[in-house]
Short mmCIF file of C-alpha atoms and ligand atoms in Angstrom, two decimals:
data_model
loop_
_atom_site.label_atom_id
_atom_site.label_comp_id
_atom_site.label_asym_id
_atom_site.label_seq_id
_atom_site.Cartn_x
_atom_site.Cartn_y
_atom_site.Cartn_z
CA MET R 4 -55.85 65.33 51.43
CA ILE R 5 -55.02 63.03 48.53
CA LEU R 6 -53.41 64.36 45.37
CA VAL R 7 -54.44 62.36 42.31
CA VAL R 8 -51.97 62.62 39.42
CA ASN R 9 -52.85 61.66 35.86
CA ALA R 10 -49.79 61.98 33.63
CA GLY R 11 -50.94 61.66 30.00
CA SER R 12 -48.78 61.56 26.88
CA SER R 13 -48.28 65.36 26.79
CA SER R 14 -50.30 66.57 29.76
CA LEU R 15 -50.48 66.27 33.52
CA LYS R 16 -53.79 66.56 35.33
CA ILE R 17 -54.23 66.72 39.08
CA GLU R 18 -57.17 66.66 41.44
CA VAL R 19 -57.10 67.12 45.20
CA PHE R 20 -59.58 65.10 47.27
CA ASP R 21 -60.59 65.19 50.89
CA HIS R 22 -60.77 61.88 52.74
CA ASP R 23 -64.54 61.81 52.22
CA LEU R 24 -63.83 61.90 48.45
CA THR R 25 -64.97 65.51 48.05
CA SER R 26 -63.09 67.13 45.18
CA LEU R 27 -61.29 70.29 46.42
CA LEU R 28 -59.31 71.51 43.43
CA THR R 29 -58.43 70.48 39.87
CA GLY R 30 -55.54 71.53 37.68
CA SER R 31 -53.56 70.66 34.58
CA VAL R 32 -50.40 71.35 32.66
CA THR R 33 -50.91 70.90 28.91
CA ASN R 34 -48.54 70.68 25.92
CA ILE R 35 -45.63 69.44 28.03
CA GLY R 36 -42.39 69.68 26.04
CA THR R 37 -43.44 72.85 24.23
CA ASP R 38 -45.42 76.06 24.83
CA GLY R 39 -48.23 75.06 27.15
CA THR R 40 -50.56 76.23 29.87
CA ILE R 41 -50.89 75.60 33.58
CA LYS R 42 -54.33 75.82 35.13
CA LEU R 43 -55.24 75.42 38.77
CA GLY R 44 -58.69 76.37 39.93
CA ASP R 45 -59.26 79.82 38.38
CA MET R 46 -55.55 80.46 37.80
CA ARG R 47 -54.24 80.13 34.24
CA ARG R 48 -50.76 80.93 32.95
CA ASP R 49 -48.61 80.18 29.89
CA VAL R 50 -45.68 77.91 30.69
CA ASN R 51 -42.95 76.05 28.88
CA THR R 52 -42.06 72.78 30.59
CA ALA R 53 -39.39 70.35 29.41
CA ASP R 54 -40.94 67.15 30.79
CA HIS R 55 -43.46 65.66 33.21
CA ALA R 56 -41.16 66.01 36.23
CA GLN R 57 -40.84 69.74 35.59
CA ALA R 58 -44.60 70.05 35.01
CA LEU R 59 -45.26 68.32 38.34
CA ALA R 60 -42.76 70.56 40.18
CA LEU R 61 -44.54 73.60 38.73
CA MET R 62 -47.91 72.23 39.81
CA ILE R 63 -46.62 71.62 43.36
CA GLU R 64 -45.50 75.27 43.50
CA ALA R 65 -48.91 76.44 42.24
CA LEU R 66 -50.67 74.24 44.82
CA LYS R 67 -48.54 75.90 47.53
CA VAL R 68 -49.86 79.30 46.45
CA ALA R 69 -53.38 77.84 46.69
CA GLY R 70 -52.61 76.82 50.29
CA ILE R 71 -51.96 73.13 49.63
CA THR R 72 -48.42 72.22 50.65
CA ILE R 73 -46.86 68.77 50.35
CA GLU R 74 -46.96 68.56 54.17
CA LYS R 75 -50.76 68.76 54.04
CA LEU R 76 -51.01 65.77 51.70
CA THR R 77 -51.59 62.29 53.09
CA ALA R 78 -50.86 60.54 49.79
CA ALA R 79 -50.22 60.92 46.09
CA ALA R 80 -52.20 58.54 43.91
CA HIS R 81 -51.34 57.93 40.26
CA ARG R 82 -53.22 56.70 37.25
CA VAL R 83 -51.12 54.15 35.37
CA VAL R 84 -52.46 53.30 31.92
CA HIS R 85 -51.17 49.73 31.70
CA GLY R 86 -50.60 47.18 34.44
CA GLY R 87 -50.04 44.16 32.18
CA THR R 88 -50.85 40.76 33.67
CA ILE R 89 -49.05 41.36 36.99
CA LEU R 90 -50.42 44.69 38.25
CA VAL R 91 -54.10 43.77 38.49
CA GLU R 92 -55.01 45.60 41.70
CA PRO R 93 -54.31 49.08 43.07
CA ALA R 94 -50.96 49.07 44.84
CA ARG R 95 -48.78 51.09 47.17
CA ILE R 96 -45.77 52.20 45.17
CA THR R 97 -42.67 50.29 46.23
CA PRO R 98 -39.40 49.60 44.39
CA GLN R 99 -40.95 46.26 43.25
CA VAL R 100 -44.05 47.99 41.86
CA ILE R 101 -41.85 50.54 40.06
CA THR R 102 -39.90 47.68 38.46
CA ALA R 103 -43.15 45.97 37.46
CA ILE R 104 -44.44 49.19 35.83
CA LYS R 105 -41.12 49.52 33.96
CA ASN R 106 -41.47 45.93 32.74
CA VAL R 107 -44.90 46.70 31.29
CA THR R 108 -43.66 49.78 29.40
CA PRO R 109 -43.39 48.02 25.99
CA LEU R 110 -47.20 47.63 26.16
CA ALA R 111 -47.81 51.36 26.74
CA PRO R 112 -44.69 53.16 25.48
CA LEU R 113 -46.35 56.59 25.28
CA HIS R 114 -47.93 56.53 28.73
CA ASN R 115 -46.27 54.36 31.38
CA PRO R 116 -42.92 56.25 31.26
CA ASN R 117 -44.74 59.52 32.06
CA ASN R 118 -46.63 57.88 34.93
CA LEU R 119 -43.29 56.62 36.26
CA ALA R 120 -41.64 60.03 35.85
CA ALA R 121 -44.34 61.60 38.03
CA MET R 122 -43.87 58.95 40.76
CA LEU R 123 -40.10 59.32 40.78
CA ALA R 124 -40.35 63.12 40.86
CA PHE R 125 -42.59 62.82 43.92
CA GLN R 126 -40.13 60.44 45.57
CA ASP R 127 -37.45 63.10 45.19
CA MET R 128 -39.65 65.97 46.41
CA ALA R 129 -41.36 64.15 49.26
CA PRO R 130 -39.64 60.84 50.05
CA ASP R 131 -41.91 60.15 53.05
CA LEU R 132 -45.21 60.73 51.27
CA PRO R 133 -47.00 57.42 50.58
CA GLN R 134 -47.75 56.92 46.89
CA TYR R 135 -50.31 54.61 45.31
CA ALA R 136 -51.15 53.52 41.79
CA SER R 137 -54.36 52.43 40.07
CA PHE R 138 -54.11 50.66 36.74
CA GLY R 139 -56.31 51.34 33.71
CA THR R 140 -56.27 47.70 32.65
CA ALA R 141 -56.80 46.08 36.08
CA PHE R 142 -60.63 46.06 36.09
CA HIS R 143 -60.54 43.62 33.16
CA ALA R 144 -58.24 41.13 34.92
CA THR R 145 -61.39 39.14 35.74
CA ASN R 146 -62.05 38.40 32.03
CA PRO R 147 -61.83 34.65 31.43
CA ASP R 148 -58.99 33.22 29.32
CA VAL R 149 -61.38 32.47 26.49
CA ALA R 150 -62.08 36.22 26.26
CA THR R 151 -58.49 37.47 26.54
CA ARG R 152 -56.72 34.92 24.35
CA TYR R 153 -56.13 35.61 20.67
CA ALA R 154 -56.11 32.37 18.66
CA ILE R 155 -52.43 32.73 17.80
CA PRO R 156 -49.40 30.59 18.75
CA GLN R 157 -48.52 30.28 22.43
CA THR R 158 -45.12 31.98 22.01
CA GLN R 159 -46.83 35.21 20.93
CA HIS R 160 -49.36 34.95 23.74
CA ASP R 161 -46.52 34.42 26.21
CA ALA R 162 -44.79 37.50 24.76
CA GLY R 163 -47.82 39.55 25.84
CA ILE R 164 -49.96 39.55 22.68
CA ARG R 165 -53.39 39.14 24.27
CA ARG R 166 -56.41 41.27 25.08
CA TYR R 167 -56.04 43.56 28.09
CA GLY R 168 -58.85 46.11 27.80
CA PHE R 169 -58.78 49.77 28.88
CA HIS R 170 -60.98 52.47 30.50
CA GLY R 171 -60.95 50.17 33.55
CA LEU R 172 -60.97 52.98 36.11
CA SER R 173 -64.01 54.50 34.46
CA TYR R 174 -65.84 51.14 34.57
CA ALA R 175 -64.79 50.54 38.19
CA HIS R 176 -66.23 53.96 39.05
CA LEU R 177 -69.51 53.17 37.27
CA ALA R 178 -69.88 49.84 39.07
CA GLU R 179 -69.08 51.55 42.40
CA SER R 180 -71.65 54.30 41.72
CA PHE R 181 -74.51 51.77 41.63
CA GLY R 182 -73.75 50.71 45.21
CA THR R 183 -76.18 48.01 46.34
CA ASP R 184 -78.39 48.63 43.27
CA LEU R 185 -75.82 47.16 40.92
CA PRO R 186 -77.61 45.32 38.07
CA HIS R 187 -76.68 41.64 37.62
CA ARG R 188 -75.83 41.94 33.88
CA LEU R 189 -74.75 45.51 33.15
CA LEU R 190 -73.63 46.72 29.72
CA ALA R 191 -71.41 49.79 30.16
CA PHE R 192 -70.47 52.17 27.34
CA HIS R 193 -67.57 54.61 27.81
CA LEU R 194 -68.07 56.88 24.79
CA GLY R 195 -65.63 59.76 24.49
CA ASN R 196 -62.93 60.52 21.97
CA GLY R 197 -61.78 57.01 22.87
CA ALA R 198 -64.72 54.62 23.06
CA SER R 199 -65.19 51.15 24.47
CA LEU R 200 -67.78 48.98 26.15
CA CYS R 201 -67.66 46.46 28.95
CA ALA R 202 -69.81 43.52 30.03
CA ILE R 203 -70.05 43.81 33.82
CA LEU R 204 -71.44 40.67 35.46
CA ASP R 205 -72.10 41.04 39.21
CA GLY R 206 -69.69 43.96 39.33
CA LYS R 207 -66.85 42.23 37.48
CA SER R 208 -65.67 42.80 33.92
CA ILE R 209 -66.04 39.61 31.88
CA ALA R 210 -65.61 41.04 28.35
CA THR R 211 -64.55 44.34 26.82
CA SER R 212 -64.20 45.73 23.31
CA MET R 213 -60.64 47.04 23.46
CA GLY R 214 -57.89 44.48 23.21
CA TYR R 215 -54.11 44.45 23.03
CA SER R 216 -54.24 48.21 22.65
CA PRO R 217 -56.93 50.92 22.85
CA LEU R 218 -57.24 50.77 19.04
CA SER R 219 -59.69 47.92 18.73
CA GLY R 220 -63.45 47.65 19.17
CA LEU R 221 -65.81 50.57 18.54
CA THR R 222 -65.45 53.31 15.93
CA MET R 223 -63.80 56.22 17.81
CA GLY R 224 -62.99 59.91 17.34
CA THR R 225 -59.72 59.34 15.49
CA ARG R 226 -59.08 55.60 16.01
CA SER R 227 -60.35 53.02 13.53
CA GLY R 228 -61.72 50.48 15.96
CA ASP R 229 -61.64 46.87 14.72
CA ILE R 230 -59.83 46.31 11.44
CA ASP R 231 -58.64 43.02 9.94
CA GLY R 232 -54.95 42.34 10.65
CA ALA R 233 -54.39 41.43 7.00
CA ALA R 234 -55.63 44.88 5.98
CA VAL R 235 -53.20 46.45 8.46
CA LEU R 236 -50.35 44.41 6.97
CA ARG R 237 -51.21 45.59 3.47
CA ILE R 238 -51.48 49.24 4.53
CA SER R 239 -48.20 48.91 6.39
CA ALA R 240 -46.46 47.44 3.33
CA ALA R 241 -47.58 50.51 1.37
CA LEU R 242 -47.15 53.29 3.96
CA GLY R 243 -44.59 51.89 6.40
CA GLU R 244 -45.16 51.04 10.05
CA ALA R 245 -44.97 54.54 11.55
CA GLU R 246 -47.35 56.13 9.03
CA THR R 247 -49.80 53.21 9.36
CA GLU R 248 -49.82 53.61 13.14
CA ARG R 249 -50.40 57.34 12.82
CA MET R 250 -53.22 56.75 10.34
CA LEU R 251 -55.03 54.14 12.46
CA ILE R 252 -54.70 56.04 15.75
CA GLN R 253 -54.88 59.73 14.76
CA ASN R 254 -56.55 59.90 11.37
CA SER R 255 -59.26 57.26 11.30
CA GLY R 256 -62.64 56.84 13.02
CA LEU R 257 -65.11 59.75 12.80
CA GLN R 258 -62.26 61.96 11.58
CA ALA R 259 -61.75 59.76 8.52
CA LEU R 260 -65.47 59.31 7.83
CA ALA R 261 -66.56 62.94 8.17
CA GLY R 262 -63.44 65.09 8.55
CA ASP R 263 -64.17 65.85 12.21
CA ASN R 264 -63.72 63.83 15.39
CA ASP R 265 -66.03 66.03 17.48
CA MET R 266 -69.39 64.31 17.95
CA ARG R 267 -71.13 67.54 18.92
CA SER R 268 -70.26 69.18 15.59
CA LEU R 269 -71.19 66.03 13.67
CA LEU R 270 -74.64 66.04 15.29
CA ASN R 271 -75.06 69.70 14.34
CA ARG R 272 -74.16 69.08 10.69
CA ASP R 273 -76.71 68.26 8.02
CA ASP R 274 -74.77 66.35 5.37
CA ASP R 275 -74.40 62.73 4.28
CA ALA R 276 -70.84 62.27 5.54
CA ALA R 277 -71.73 63.45 9.07
CA ARG R 278 -74.87 61.29 9.12
CA PHE R 279 -72.90 58.26 7.92
CA ALA R 280 -70.19 58.79 10.58
CA VAL R 281 -72.83 59.02 13.32
CA ASP R 282 -74.58 55.90 11.98
CA HIS R 283 -71.27 54.03 11.80
CA PHE R 284 -70.44 54.97 15.39
CA CYS R 285 -73.82 53.79 16.71
CA TYR R 286 -74.05 50.67 14.53
CA TRP R 287 -70.64 49.40 15.65
CA ALA R 288 -71.24 50.29 19.29
CA ALA R 289 -74.37 48.13 19.08
CA ARG R 290 -72.65 45.32 17.11
CA HIS R 291 -70.00 45.03 19.81
CA ALA R 292 -72.69 45.32 22.48
CA GLY R 293 -74.36 42.20 21.06
CA SER R 294 -71.13 40.28 21.61
CA ALA R 295 -70.83 41.58 25.20
CA ILE R 296 -74.47 40.72 25.96
CA VAL R 297 -73.89 37.13 24.76
CA ALA R 298 -70.85 36.94 27.07
CA MET R 299 -73.14 37.89 30.00
CA GLY R 300 -75.96 35.57 28.92
CA GLY R 301 -78.43 38.46 28.71
CA LEU R 302 -78.95 42.06 29.72
CA ASP R 303 -80.49 43.77 32.77
CA ALA R 304 -79.36 47.41 32.38
CA VAL R 305 -77.24 49.76 30.26
CA VAL R 306 -75.08 52.62 31.49
CA PHE R 307 -73.44 55.39 29.45
CA THR R 308 -70.47 57.54 30.44
CA GLY R 309 -67.81 59.74 28.76
CA GLY R 310 -68.23 63.02 26.85
CA ILE R 311 -70.54 61.46 24.23
CA GLY R 312 -72.21 58.95 26.55
CA GLU R 313 -73.09 61.64 29.09
CA ASN R 314 -74.08 64.47 26.77
CA ALA R 315 -75.27 63.12 23.43
CA GLY R 316 -78.86 61.94 23.92
CA PRO R 317 -79.36 61.24 20.17
CA ILE R 318 -76.39 58.85 20.20
CA ARG R 319 -77.69 56.99 23.27
CA ASP R 320 -81.12 56.74 21.61
CA LYS R 321 -79.73 55.39 18.34
CA ILE R 322 -77.66 52.75 20.12
CA MET R 323 -80.62 51.73 22.29
CA THR R 324 -82.80 51.45 19.16
CA HIS R 325 -80.31 48.90 17.78
CA LEU R 326 -80.48 47.04 21.11
CA ALA R 327 -84.29 46.98 21.30
CA CYS R 328 -84.19 43.27 20.33
CA PHE R 329 -82.73 42.55 23.79
CA GLY R 330 -85.85 43.92 25.49
CA ASP R 331 -86.70 47.12 27.32
CA VAL R 332 -84.01 47.65 29.97
CA PRO R 333 -83.23 50.62 32.24
CA VAL R 334 -80.72 53.09 30.79
CA HIS R 335 -78.48 55.04 33.18
CA VAL R 336 -76.10 57.96 32.61
CA ILE R 337 -73.23 58.41 35.05
CA ALA R 338 -70.48 61.04 34.81
CA ALA R 339 -67.02 59.58 34.24
CA ASP R 340 -64.72 60.15 37.19
CA GLU R 341 -61.52 58.16 36.99
CA GLU R 342 -59.82 60.52 39.43
CA LYS R 343 -62.35 59.79 42.16
CA GLN R 344 -61.82 56.05 41.62
CA ILE R 345 -58.05 56.51 41.99
CA ALA R 346 -58.56 58.45 45.24
CA ARG R 347 -61.02 55.79 46.44
CA ASP R 348 -58.48 53.03 45.67
CA ALA R 349 -55.72 54.87 47.56
CA LEU R 350 -58.00 55.46 50.56
CA ALA R 351 -58.94 51.78 50.67
CA LEU R 352 -55.26 50.81 50.67
CA MET R 353 -54.48 53.36 53.39
CA ASP R 354 -57.39 52.08 55.48
CA ALA R 355 -56.03 48.56 55.06
CA GLY R 356 -52.68 49.72 56.44
CA TYR R 357 -50.67 49.87 53.21
P1 AMP W 422 -64.28 62.85 26.14
O1 AMP W 422 -63.14 62.22 25.36
O2 AMP W 422 -64.89 61.94 27.14
O3 AMP W 422 -63.92 64.20 26.70
O4 AMP W 422 -65.46 63.13 25.07
C1 AMP W 422 -65.24 63.98 23.96
C2 AMP W 422 -66.40 63.80 22.98
O5 AMP W 422 -67.64 64.11 23.63
C3 AMP W 422 -66.31 64.71 21.75
O6 AMP W 422 -66.63 63.96 20.58
C4 AMP W 422 -67.40 65.74 22.02
O7 AMP W 422 -67.92 66.29 20.84
C5 AMP W 422 -68.41 64.90 22.72
N1 AMP W 422 -69.39 65.72 23.42
C6 AMP W 422 -69.24 66.51 24.51
N2 AMP W 422 -70.38 67.19 24.78
C7 AMP W 422 -71.29 66.83 23.83
C8 AMP W 422 -72.65 67.16 23.55
N3 AMP W 422 -73.31 68.02 24.32
N4 AMP W 422 -73.25 66.56 22.50
C9 AMP W 422 -72.59 65.70 21.71
N5 AMP W 422 -71.31 65.34 21.92
C10 AMP W 422 -70.67 65.89 22.96
#
């Protein structure tokens, strides 16, 4: 059994997989650092955990009660949000990989430290258990330099200011799901509270809408998507850096346009602000899609995933109406499953003897 661990900014999610990638059990600890909840299967209990290490220890205890002891696990596999330019493939966790993840932390200060905390906690609890990591940015490592480079001085580029792209595990899972039927030029939309798209040419990412951070690209639930750097500078001069960051990440997007970041409620509303927010979301998804289609030199199929992509037919239809000028192509819907991709990556490494 493989235990997949996804340590978010204030939560910890786990999923246990069999070696044939059957999901056996899912669980989570939410609101880490304050009054939160632990869930595992049907069990649910209020808990107060100080940090991710404590949340993981609690989860390991709960798994024991559910009959899954550490001894029964063959591996722990972690989602790491950012791999930078070095960690571009799934890896067995070694002291070198831990150092590399630490080095990337300035690029993902809210996430990578929690991913590391979970790995180190496991090392303490079960030093002999092999651990693996899959990186959220790695799928986009195949983007050409012309796509990843910002046209800014070399010193800034060398300091790490470049496009990385995110949602990579979701896109890797989509590409994998097509098996031998993988379209040549596939446009993939991951539309959830965070939203991005990816141009997948012969199974490889060649362009994506997110950049240096997950802020850029499409209009999102609470993130602005693309905004001119000069506008950010002016806002920052007025509000200060911290408030500007909070505004662009937590208080923009659909939330700013219609007072709600939940697409389902926006679709149920019948007012101008909600309609405008929905139109904005679809218009910009399609505008960015045009850019991705040019990068691929055309379009053979479209796939949607994520909470909105999977469930909101009207949003898929609106976006596809914008894209009608590219011809009539097959449209697929595939459920997002980053955890399964992480388990699949770990299994492949184990099979290869790592
Ligand atoms: P995610 O971040 O992938 O969990 O997606 C969350 C988003 O999916 C929210 O905006 C939800 O409102 C949206 N969503 C989930 N189910 C539906 C649905 N049936 N119709 C429209 N939007 C939905």
